[in-house]
Each structure stands twice: as structure tokens, then as C-alpha cells.
mmCIF file of C-alpha atoms in Angstrom:
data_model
loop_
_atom_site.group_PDB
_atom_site.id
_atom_site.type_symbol
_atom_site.label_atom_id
_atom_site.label_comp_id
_atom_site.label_asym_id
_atom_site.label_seq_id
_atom_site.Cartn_x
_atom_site.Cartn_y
_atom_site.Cartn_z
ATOM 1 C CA UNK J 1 0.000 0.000 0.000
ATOM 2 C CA UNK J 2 1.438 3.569 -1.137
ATOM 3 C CA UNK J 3 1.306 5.600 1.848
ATOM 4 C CA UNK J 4 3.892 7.975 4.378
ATOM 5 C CA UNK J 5 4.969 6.468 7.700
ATOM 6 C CA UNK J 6 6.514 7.881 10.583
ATOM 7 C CA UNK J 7 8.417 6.534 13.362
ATOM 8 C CA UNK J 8 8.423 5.981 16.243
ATOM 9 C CA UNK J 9 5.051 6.954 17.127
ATOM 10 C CA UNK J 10 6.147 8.329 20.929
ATOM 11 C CA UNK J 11 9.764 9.310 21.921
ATOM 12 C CA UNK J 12 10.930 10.853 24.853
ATOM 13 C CA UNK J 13 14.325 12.558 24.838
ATOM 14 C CA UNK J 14 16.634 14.008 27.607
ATOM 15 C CA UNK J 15 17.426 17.364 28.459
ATOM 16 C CA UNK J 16 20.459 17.829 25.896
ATOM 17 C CA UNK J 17 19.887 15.551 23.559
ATOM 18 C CA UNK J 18 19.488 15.413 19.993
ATOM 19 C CA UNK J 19 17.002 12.760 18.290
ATOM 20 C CA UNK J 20 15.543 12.398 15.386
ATOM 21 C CA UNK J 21 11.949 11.450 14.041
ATOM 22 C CA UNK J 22 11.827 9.281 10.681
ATOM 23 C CA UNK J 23 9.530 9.970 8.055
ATOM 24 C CA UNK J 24 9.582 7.736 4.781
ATOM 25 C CA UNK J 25 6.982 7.669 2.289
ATOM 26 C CA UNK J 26 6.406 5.629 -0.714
ATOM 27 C CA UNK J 27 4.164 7.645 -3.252
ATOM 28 C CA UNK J 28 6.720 9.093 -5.570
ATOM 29 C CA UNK J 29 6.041 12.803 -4.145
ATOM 30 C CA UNK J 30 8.398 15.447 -5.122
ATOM 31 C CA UNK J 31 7.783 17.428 -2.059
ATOM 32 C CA UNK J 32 7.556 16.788 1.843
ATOM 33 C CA UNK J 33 7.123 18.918 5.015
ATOM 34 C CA UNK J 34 7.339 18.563 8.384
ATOM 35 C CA UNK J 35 5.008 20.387 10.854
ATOM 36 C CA UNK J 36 4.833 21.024 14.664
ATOM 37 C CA UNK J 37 1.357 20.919 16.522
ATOM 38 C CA UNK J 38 1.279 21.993 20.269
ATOM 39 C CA UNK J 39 -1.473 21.217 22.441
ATOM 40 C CA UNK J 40 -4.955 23.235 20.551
ATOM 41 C CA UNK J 41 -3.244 24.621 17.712
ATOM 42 C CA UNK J 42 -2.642 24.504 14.475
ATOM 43 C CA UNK J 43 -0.035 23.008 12.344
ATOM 44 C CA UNK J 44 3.352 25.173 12.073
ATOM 45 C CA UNK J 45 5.903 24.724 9.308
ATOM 46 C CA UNK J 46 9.099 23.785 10.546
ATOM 47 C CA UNK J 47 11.041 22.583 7.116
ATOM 48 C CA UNK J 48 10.077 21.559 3.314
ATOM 49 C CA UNK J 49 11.742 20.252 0.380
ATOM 50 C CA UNK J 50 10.660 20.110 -3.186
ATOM 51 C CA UNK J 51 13.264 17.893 -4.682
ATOM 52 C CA UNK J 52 16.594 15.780 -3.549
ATOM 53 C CA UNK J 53 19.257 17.522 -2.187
ATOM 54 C CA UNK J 54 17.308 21.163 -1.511
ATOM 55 C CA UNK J 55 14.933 22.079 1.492
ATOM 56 C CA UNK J 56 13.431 25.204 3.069
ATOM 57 C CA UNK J 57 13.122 26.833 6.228
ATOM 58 C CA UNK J 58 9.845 27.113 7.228
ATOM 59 C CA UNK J 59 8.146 29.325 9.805
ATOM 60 C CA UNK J 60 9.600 27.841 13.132
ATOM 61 C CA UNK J 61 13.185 26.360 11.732
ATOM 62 C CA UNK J 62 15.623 27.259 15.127
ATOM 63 C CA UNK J 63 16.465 24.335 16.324
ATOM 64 C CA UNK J 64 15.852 21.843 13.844
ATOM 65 C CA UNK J 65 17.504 20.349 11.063
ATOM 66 C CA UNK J 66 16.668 18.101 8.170
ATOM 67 C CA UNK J 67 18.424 16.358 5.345
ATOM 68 C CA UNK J 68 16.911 15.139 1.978
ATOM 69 C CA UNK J 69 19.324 12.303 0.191
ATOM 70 C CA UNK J 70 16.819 10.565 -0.860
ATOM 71 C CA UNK J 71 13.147 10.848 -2.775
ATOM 72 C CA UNK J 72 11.678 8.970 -0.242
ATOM 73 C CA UNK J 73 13.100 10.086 3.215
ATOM 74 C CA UNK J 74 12.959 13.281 5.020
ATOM 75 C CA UNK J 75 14.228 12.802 8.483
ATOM 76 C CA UNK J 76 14.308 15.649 10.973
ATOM 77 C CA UNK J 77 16.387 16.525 13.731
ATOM 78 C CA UNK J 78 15.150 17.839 16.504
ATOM 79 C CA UNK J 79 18.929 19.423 18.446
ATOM 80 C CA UNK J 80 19.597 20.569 21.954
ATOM 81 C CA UNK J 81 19.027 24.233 20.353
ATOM 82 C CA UNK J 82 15.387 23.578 20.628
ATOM 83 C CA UNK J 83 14.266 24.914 23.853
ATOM 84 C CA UNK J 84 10.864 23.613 24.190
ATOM 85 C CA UNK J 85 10.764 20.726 21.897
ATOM 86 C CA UNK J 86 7.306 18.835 23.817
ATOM 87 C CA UNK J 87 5.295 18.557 20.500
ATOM 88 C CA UNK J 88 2.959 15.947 18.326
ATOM 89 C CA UNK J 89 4.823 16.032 14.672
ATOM 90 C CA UNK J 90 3.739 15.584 11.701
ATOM 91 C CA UNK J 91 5.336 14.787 8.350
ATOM 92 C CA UNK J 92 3.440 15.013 4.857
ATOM 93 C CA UNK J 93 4.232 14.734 1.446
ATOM 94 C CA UNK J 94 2.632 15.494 -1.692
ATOM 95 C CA UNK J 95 3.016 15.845 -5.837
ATOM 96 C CA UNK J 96 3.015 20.380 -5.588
ATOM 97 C CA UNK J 97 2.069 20.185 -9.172
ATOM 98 C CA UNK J 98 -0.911 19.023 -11.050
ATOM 99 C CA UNK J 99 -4.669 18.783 -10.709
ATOM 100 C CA UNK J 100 -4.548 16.458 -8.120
ATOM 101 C CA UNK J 101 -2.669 18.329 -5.951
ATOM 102 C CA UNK J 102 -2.833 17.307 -2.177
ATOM 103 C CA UNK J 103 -1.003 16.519 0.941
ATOM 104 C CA UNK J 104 -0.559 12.976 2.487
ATOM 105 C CA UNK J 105 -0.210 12.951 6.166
ATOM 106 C CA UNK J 106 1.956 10.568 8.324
ATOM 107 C CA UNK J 107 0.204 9.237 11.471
ATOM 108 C CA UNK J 108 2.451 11.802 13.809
ATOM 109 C CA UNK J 109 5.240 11.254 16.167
ATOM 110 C CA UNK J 110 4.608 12.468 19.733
ATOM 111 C CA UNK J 111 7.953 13.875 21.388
ATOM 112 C CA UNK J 112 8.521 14.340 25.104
ATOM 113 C CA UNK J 113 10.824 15.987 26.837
ATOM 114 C CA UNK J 114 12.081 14.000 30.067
ATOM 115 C CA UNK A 1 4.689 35.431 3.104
ATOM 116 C CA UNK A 2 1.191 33.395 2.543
ATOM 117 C CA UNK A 3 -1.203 33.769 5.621
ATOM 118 C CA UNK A 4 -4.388 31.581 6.589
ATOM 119 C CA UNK A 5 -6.632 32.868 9.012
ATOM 120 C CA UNK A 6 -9.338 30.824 10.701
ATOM 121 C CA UNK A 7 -11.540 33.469 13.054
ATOM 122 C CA UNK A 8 -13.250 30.823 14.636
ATOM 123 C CA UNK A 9 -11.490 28.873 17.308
ATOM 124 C CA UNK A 10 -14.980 26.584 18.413
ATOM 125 C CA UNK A 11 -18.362 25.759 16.832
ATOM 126 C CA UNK A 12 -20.765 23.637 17.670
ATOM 127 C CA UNK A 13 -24.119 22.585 15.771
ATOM 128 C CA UNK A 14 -26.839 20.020 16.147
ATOM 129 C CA UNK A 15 -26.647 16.447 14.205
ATOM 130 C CA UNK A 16 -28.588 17.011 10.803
ATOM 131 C CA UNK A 17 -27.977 21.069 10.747
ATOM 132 C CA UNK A 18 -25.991 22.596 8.468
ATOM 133 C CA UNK A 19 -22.692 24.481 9.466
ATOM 134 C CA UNK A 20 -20.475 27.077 7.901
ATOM 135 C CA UNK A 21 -16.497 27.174 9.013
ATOM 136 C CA UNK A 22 -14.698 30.406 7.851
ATOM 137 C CA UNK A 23 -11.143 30.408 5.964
ATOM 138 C CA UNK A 24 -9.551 33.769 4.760
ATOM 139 C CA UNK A 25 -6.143 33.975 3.383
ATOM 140 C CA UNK A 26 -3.547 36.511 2.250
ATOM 141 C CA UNK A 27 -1.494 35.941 -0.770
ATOM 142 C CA UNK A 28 -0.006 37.852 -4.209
ATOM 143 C CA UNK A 29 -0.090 35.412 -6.063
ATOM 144 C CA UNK A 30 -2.447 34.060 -8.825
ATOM 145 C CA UNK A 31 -2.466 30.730 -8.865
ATOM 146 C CA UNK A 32 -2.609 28.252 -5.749
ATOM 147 C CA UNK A 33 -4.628 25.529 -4.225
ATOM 148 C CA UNK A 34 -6.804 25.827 -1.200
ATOM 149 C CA UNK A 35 -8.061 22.902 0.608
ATOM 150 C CA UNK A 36 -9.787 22.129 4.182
ATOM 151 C CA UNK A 37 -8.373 19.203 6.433
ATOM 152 C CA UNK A 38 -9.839 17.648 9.094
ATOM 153 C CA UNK A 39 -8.058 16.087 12.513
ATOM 154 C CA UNK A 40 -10.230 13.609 14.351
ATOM 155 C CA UNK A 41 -9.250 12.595 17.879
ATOM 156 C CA UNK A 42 -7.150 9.855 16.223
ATOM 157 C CA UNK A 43 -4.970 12.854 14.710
ATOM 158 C CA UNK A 44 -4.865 11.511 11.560
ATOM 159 C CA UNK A 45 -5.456 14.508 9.138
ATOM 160 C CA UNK A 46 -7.834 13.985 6.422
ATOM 161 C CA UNK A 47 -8.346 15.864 2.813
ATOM 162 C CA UNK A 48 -11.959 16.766 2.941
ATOM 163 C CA UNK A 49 -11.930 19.289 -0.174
ATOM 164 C CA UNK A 50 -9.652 20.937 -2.392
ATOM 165 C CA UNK A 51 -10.070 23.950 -4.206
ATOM 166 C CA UNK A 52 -8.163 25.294 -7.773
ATOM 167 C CA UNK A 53 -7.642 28.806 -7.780
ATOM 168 C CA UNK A 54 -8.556 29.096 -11.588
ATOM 169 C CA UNK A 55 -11.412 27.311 -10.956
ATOM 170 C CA UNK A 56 -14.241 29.438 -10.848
ATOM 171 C CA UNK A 57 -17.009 26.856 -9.581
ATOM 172 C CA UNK A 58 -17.078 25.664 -6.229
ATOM 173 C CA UNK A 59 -15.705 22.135 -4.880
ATOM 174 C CA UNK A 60 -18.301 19.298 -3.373
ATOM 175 C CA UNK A 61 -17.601 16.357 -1.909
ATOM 176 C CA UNK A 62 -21.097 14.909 -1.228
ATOM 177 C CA UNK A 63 -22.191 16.892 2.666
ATOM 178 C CA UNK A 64 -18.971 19.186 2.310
ATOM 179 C CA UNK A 65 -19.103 22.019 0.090
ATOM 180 C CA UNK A 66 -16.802 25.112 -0.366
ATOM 181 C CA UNK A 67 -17.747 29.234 -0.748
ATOM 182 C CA UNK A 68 -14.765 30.515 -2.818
ATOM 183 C CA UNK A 69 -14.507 34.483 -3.274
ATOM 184 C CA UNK A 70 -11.182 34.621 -4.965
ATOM 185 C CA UNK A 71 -11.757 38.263 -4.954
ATOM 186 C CA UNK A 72 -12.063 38.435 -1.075
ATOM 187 C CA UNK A 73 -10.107 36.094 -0.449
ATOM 188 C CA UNK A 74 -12.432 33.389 1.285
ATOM 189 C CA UNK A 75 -12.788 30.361 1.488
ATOM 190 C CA UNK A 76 -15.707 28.660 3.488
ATOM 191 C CA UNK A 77 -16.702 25.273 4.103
ATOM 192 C CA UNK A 78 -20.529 24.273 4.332
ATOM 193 C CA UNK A 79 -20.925 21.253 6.170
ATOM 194 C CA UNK A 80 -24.511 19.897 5.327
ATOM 195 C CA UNK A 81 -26.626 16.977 7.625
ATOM 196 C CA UNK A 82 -24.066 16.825 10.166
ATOM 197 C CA UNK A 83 -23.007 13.976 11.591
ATOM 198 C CA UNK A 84 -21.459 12.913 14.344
ATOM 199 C CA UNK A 85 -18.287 12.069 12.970
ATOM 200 C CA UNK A 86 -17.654 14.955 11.899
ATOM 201 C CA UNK A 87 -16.731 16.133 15.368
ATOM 202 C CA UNK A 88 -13.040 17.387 14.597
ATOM 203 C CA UNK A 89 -10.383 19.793 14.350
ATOM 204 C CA UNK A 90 -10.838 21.593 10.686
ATOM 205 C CA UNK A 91 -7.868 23.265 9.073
ATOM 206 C CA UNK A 92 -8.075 25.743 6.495
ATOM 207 C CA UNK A 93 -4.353 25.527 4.256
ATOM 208 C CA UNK A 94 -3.101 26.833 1.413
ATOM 209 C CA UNK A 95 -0.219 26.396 -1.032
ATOM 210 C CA UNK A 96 1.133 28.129 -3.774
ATOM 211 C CA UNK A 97 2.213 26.531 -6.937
ATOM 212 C CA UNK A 98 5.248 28.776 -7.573
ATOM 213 C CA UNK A 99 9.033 27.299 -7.174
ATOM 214 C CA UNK A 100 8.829 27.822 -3.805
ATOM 215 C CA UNK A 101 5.973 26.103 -2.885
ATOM 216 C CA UNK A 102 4.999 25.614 0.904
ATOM 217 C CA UNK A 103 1.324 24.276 2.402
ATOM 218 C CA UNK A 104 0.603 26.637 5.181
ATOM 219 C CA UNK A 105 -2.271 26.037 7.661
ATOM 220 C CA UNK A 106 -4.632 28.017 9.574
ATOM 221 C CA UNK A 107 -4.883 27.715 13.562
ATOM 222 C CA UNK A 108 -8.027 25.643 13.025
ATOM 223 C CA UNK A 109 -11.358 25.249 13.935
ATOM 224 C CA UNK A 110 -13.047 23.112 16.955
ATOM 225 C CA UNK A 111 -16.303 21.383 15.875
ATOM 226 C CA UNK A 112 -18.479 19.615 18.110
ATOM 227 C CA UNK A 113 -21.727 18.133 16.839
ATOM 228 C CA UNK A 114 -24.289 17.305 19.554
ATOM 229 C CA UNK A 115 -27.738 15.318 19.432
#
């Protein structure tokens, strides 16, 4: 089944740790994104790519980091520069171009800050 | 920079009325895509209905139904015979089909259908 999966669905992380959240998908999409939901909110852009090798900052970059070597995998790094990384993530992905243009969501990782 | 605004934080209607989430948006450019999502408890977001910008007539998908003013910038979604399971989260997003593409979202909008 074509779909995007994220892993794992819960971490928890130290104080001073870097970690990073997975995010593979398997519907030839040029594009992915990763967002960060807090607790009543909406979705806020954190970093985006459109093609291998090239990504974006989004609206809420400090303190992340991502890498794109690969069609199919967008991890993201969440570093010790993040001060209050508690947060449900989501990855999507989706074609940017064409008339059936729309985003496919992961099922969200949910990060926690011990 | 692309902004969504969703002026409604909570609504609520009754199962089998028909509701009416608002969606504006700020943007220079002329050609995007608009679409509403919606976030069950499960979190799992879902497409409900996408918009074209160059499309003049207005997207259905059966009980969901858009109000596009391209003009005004809106972008409503009529939710018809409510149901129960449509007792969600509802995001408003928007992306631009330019080079530098991005999907932004609005902050969303509560909906609780009661009996």
C-alpha cells in the first residue's frame, strides 16, 4: 500500500539531547514537510523540500535540522538548540504540481521531553 | 509570506444542521490551491476538499461544500446533515504553486456536533 509512515510513534528525549523522528513515504512525491502541533493549535511549518538535495526553512526552523538524500526520506532533527521541543509532529508529502494536488499525512510522532 | 486565518477557534451545531467554518487567506499570487483538512481525535489529518484557484465553480464532496470568493479572499466550508463524525479539528491551508511552494495552515477550527 502507497502511503507515508513515521516513526516511532512516541519518543521521549533528555534534556540535551538530539534525536531524530523518521519519516519515509512511498508515493513518488516530489515534495515533503514537516510540521509542529502543540497542544490546541494549528499546524506550524518547521522545514520543506521540493526535490533531492534542496529544502526550506519554514516558519519555526531554530532548532531543527533536516536532510533530503533521498526521494523517499525526510528525516528531521530535533537538536539541543530547541528549547521547548514537547510537541505531536507531523510529516506530509505530496506531488506540488498538477490537478490532483494534495497533501498525504503521516500518522504523527509524539515527542517528550524527560 | 502566505497567511491563513481561521476566526473561529470553536463551533458547535446540532446532528442534521448545516454548518459554515470560515477560511480567509492573504497571498499575491495568482495561482494556488486551497483545501480544508480535518483532525479527528485519532490525529490523523484527512483531505476533505480541495479547491483550484482558476477554478471558478465551487468544490463538493457529497455533505462538504466550499464558498470561494477569490476576490475576497475566502474560502468557506458548508458542512450539510451533520453527523457525528464529523466532530473534529478543521484546518483551512493553502499552497502556492510557484518554485517555492509551501502548504501553510490556519490555527483551526473546533467542531463539536451534539444530538
Amino acid at each position: 500500500d502507497g502511503g507515508i509512515t513515521q516513526s516511532p510513534k512516541y519518543l521521549f528525549r533528555k534534556e540535551g539531547q538530539n534525536v531524530t523522528l523518521s519519516c519515509e513515504q512511498n508515493l513518488n512525491h516530489d515534495a515533503m514537510y514537516w510540521y509542529r502541533q502543540d497542544p490546541g493549535q494549528g499546524l506550524r511549518l518547521i522545514y520543506y523540500s521540493q526535490i533531492v538535495n534542496d529544502f526550506q526553512k519554514g516558519d519555526i526552523a531554530e532548532g531543527y535540522s533536516v536532510s533530503r538524500e533521498k526521494k523517499e526520506s525526510f528525516p528531521l532533527t530535533v537538536t539541543s538548540a530547541q528549547k521547548n521541543p514537547t510537541a505531536f509532529y507531523l510529516c506530509a508529502s505530496s506531488p506540488w504540481r498538477g490537478t490532483n494536488t494534495e497533501a498525504f499525512f503521516g500518522q504523527g510522532t509524539r515527542l517528550t521531553v524527560v | 509570506a502566505q497567511t491563513v486565518t481561521q476566526s473561529q477557534p470553536e463551533m458547535s451545531v446540532q446532528e442534521a444542521e448545516t454548518v459554515t467554518l470560515s477560511c480567509t487567506y492573504d497571498t499575491s499570487e495568482n495561482n494556488y490551491y486551497l483545501f480544508w483538512y480535518k483532525q479527528p481525535p485519532s490525529r490523523q489529518m484527512i483531505l476533505v476538499i480541495r479547491q483550484e484557484a482558476y477554478k471558478q465553480q465551487n468544490a463538493t464532496e457529497n455533505r462538504f461544500s466550499v464558498n470561494f470568493q477569490k476576490a475576497a479572499k475566502s474560502f468557506s466550508l458548508k458542512i450539510s446533515d451533520s453527523q457525528l463524525g464529523d466532530t473534529a479539528m478543521y484546518f483551512c491551508a493553502f499552497m502556492n504553486t510557484g518554485t517555492a511552494s509551501k502548504l501553510t495552515f490556519g490555527t483551526g477550527t473546533r467542531l463539536q456536533v451534539t444530538l
